[in-house]
């Protein structure tokens, strides 16, 4: 499946626009010009493989959590796989 705005919207809606790590309610659109500190929804590839766009490999994160999970990738992959399986 192609990683496009429609797929991203579907994942964000599935996750109710809630960051699946810190549980913060997210804005539906990124509004940088209005508030650069606003927390917008991003879609994260659980296995870090940008070509794997299956819905089971995608999860909604806030921008800040998405940046923070770029270290210890093996641990985060396991964590998110468990989380997505529970849903």
PDB file of C-alpha atoms in Angstrom, residues 25-83:
ATOM      1  CA  UNK A  25      -4.924  14.375  21.994  1.00  0.00           C
ATOM      2  CA  UNK A  26      -3.461  15.643  18.736  1.00  0.00           C
ATOM      3  CA  UNK A  27      -4.365  18.351  16.280  1.00  0.00           C
ATOM      4  CA  UNK A  28      -5.727  17.091  13.007  1.00  0.00           C
ATOM      5  CA  UNK A  29      -3.607  19.523  10.990  1.00  0.00           C
ATOM      6  CA  UNK A  30      -0.131  20.877  11.419  1.00  0.00           C
ATOM      7  CA  UNK A  31      -0.476  24.603  11.996  1.00  0.00           C
ATOM      8  CA  UNK A  32       3.121  25.817  12.110  1.00  0.00           C
ATOM      9  CA  UNK A  33       2.329  29.411  11.166  1.00  0.00           C
ATOM     10  CA  UNK A  34      -0.260  29.721  13.935  1.00  0.00           C
ATOM     11  CA  UNK A  35       1.564  27.945  16.744  1.00  0.00           C
ATOM     12  CA  UNK A  36       5.002  26.420  16.181  1.00  0.00           C
ATOM     13  CA  UNK A  37       4.713  24.477  19.448  1.00  0.00           C
ATOM     14  CA  UNK A  38       1.413  22.838  18.545  1.00  0.00           C
ATOM     15  CA  UNK A  39       1.417  19.071  18.718  1.00  0.00           C
ATOM     16  CA  UNK A  40       0.339  17.495  15.459  1.00  0.00           C
ATOM     17  CA  UNK A  41      -0.269  13.894  14.509  1.00  0.00           C
ATOM     18  CA  UNK A  42       2.348  11.940  12.583  1.00  0.00           C
ATOM     19  CA  UNK A  43       2.279   8.364  11.325  1.00  0.00           C
ATOM     20  CA  UNK A  44       5.199   6.198  12.409  1.00  0.00           C
ATOM     21  CA  UNK A  45       6.469   3.016  10.707  1.00  0.00           C
ATOM     22  CA  UNK A  46       6.765   0.528  13.556  1.00  0.00           C
ATOM     23  CA  UNK A  47       9.535  -1.499  11.916  1.00  0.00           C
ATOM     24  CA  UNK A  48      11.224   1.666  10.554  1.00  0.00           C
ATOM     25  CA  UNK A  49      10.880   0.276   7.020  1.00  0.00           C
ATOM     26  CA  UNK A  50       9.328   3.088   4.966  1.00  0.00           C
ATOM     27  CA  UNK A  51       8.324   0.579   2.293  1.00  0.00           C
ATOM     28  CA  UNK A  52       6.232  -1.465   4.715  1.00  0.00           C
ATOM     29  CA  UNK A  53       2.999   0.513   4.708  1.00  0.00           C
ATOM     30  CA  UNK A  54       0.678  -2.175   6.000  1.00  0.00           C
ATOM     31  CA  UNK A  55      -1.793  -0.814   8.536  1.00  0.00           C
ATOM     32  CA  UNK A  56      -0.381  -3.166  11.162  1.00  0.00           C
ATOM     33  CA  UNK A  57       2.987  -1.442  10.750  1.00  0.00           C
ATOM     34  CA  UNK A  58       1.694   2.108  11.173  1.00  0.00           C
ATOM     35  CA  UNK A  59       0.833   3.944  14.364  1.00  0.00           C
ATOM     36  CA  UNK A  60      -0.060   7.519  15.295  1.00  0.00           C
ATOM     37  CA  UNK A  61       2.479   9.486  17.312  1.00  0.00           C
ATOM     38  CA  UNK A  62       2.827  13.135  18.200  1.00  0.00           C
ATOM     39  CA  UNK A  63       5.737  14.911  16.563  1.00  0.00           C
ATOM     40  CA  UNK A  64       7.759  14.909  19.775  1.00  0.00           C
ATOM     41  CA  UNK A  65       7.341  11.171  20.427  1.00  0.00           C
ATOM     42  CA  UNK A  66       8.048  10.376  16.781  1.00  0.00           C
ATOM     43  CA  UNK A  67      11.394  12.147  17.074  1.00  0.00           C
ATOM     44  CA  UNK A  68      12.190  10.474  20.397  1.00  0.00           C
ATOM     45  CA  UNK A  69      11.697   6.899  19.134  1.00  0.00           C
ATOM     46  CA  UNK A  70      14.566   7.150  16.659  1.00  0.00           C
ATOM     47  CA  UNK A  71      16.963   5.631  19.187  1.00  0.00           C
ATOM     48  CA  UNK A  72      16.829   2.074  20.546  1.00  0.00           C
ATOM     49  CA  UNK A  73      14.808   1.057  17.509  1.00  0.00           C
ATOM     50  CA  UNK A  74      14.674  -2.659  18.385  1.00  0.00           C
ATOM     51  CA  UNK A  75      13.065  -1.856  21.725  1.00  0.00           C
ATOM     52  CA  UNK A  76      10.538   0.541  20.207  1.00  0.00           C
ATOM     53  CA  UNK A  77       9.655  -1.927  17.461  1.00  0.00           C
ATOM     54  CA  UNK A  78       8.818  -4.580  20.063  1.00  0.00           C
ATOM     55  CA  UNK A  79       6.897  -2.074  22.190  1.00  0.00           C
ATOM     56  CA  UNK A  80       4.726  -0.826  19.329  1.00  0.00           C
ATOM     57  CA  UNK A  81       4.101  -4.303  17.900  1.00  0.00           C
ATOM     58  CA  UNK A  82       2.686  -5.356  21.257  1.00  0.00           C
ATOM     59  CA  UNK A  83       0.621  -2.188  21.483  1.00  0.00           C
TER      60      UNK A  83
END
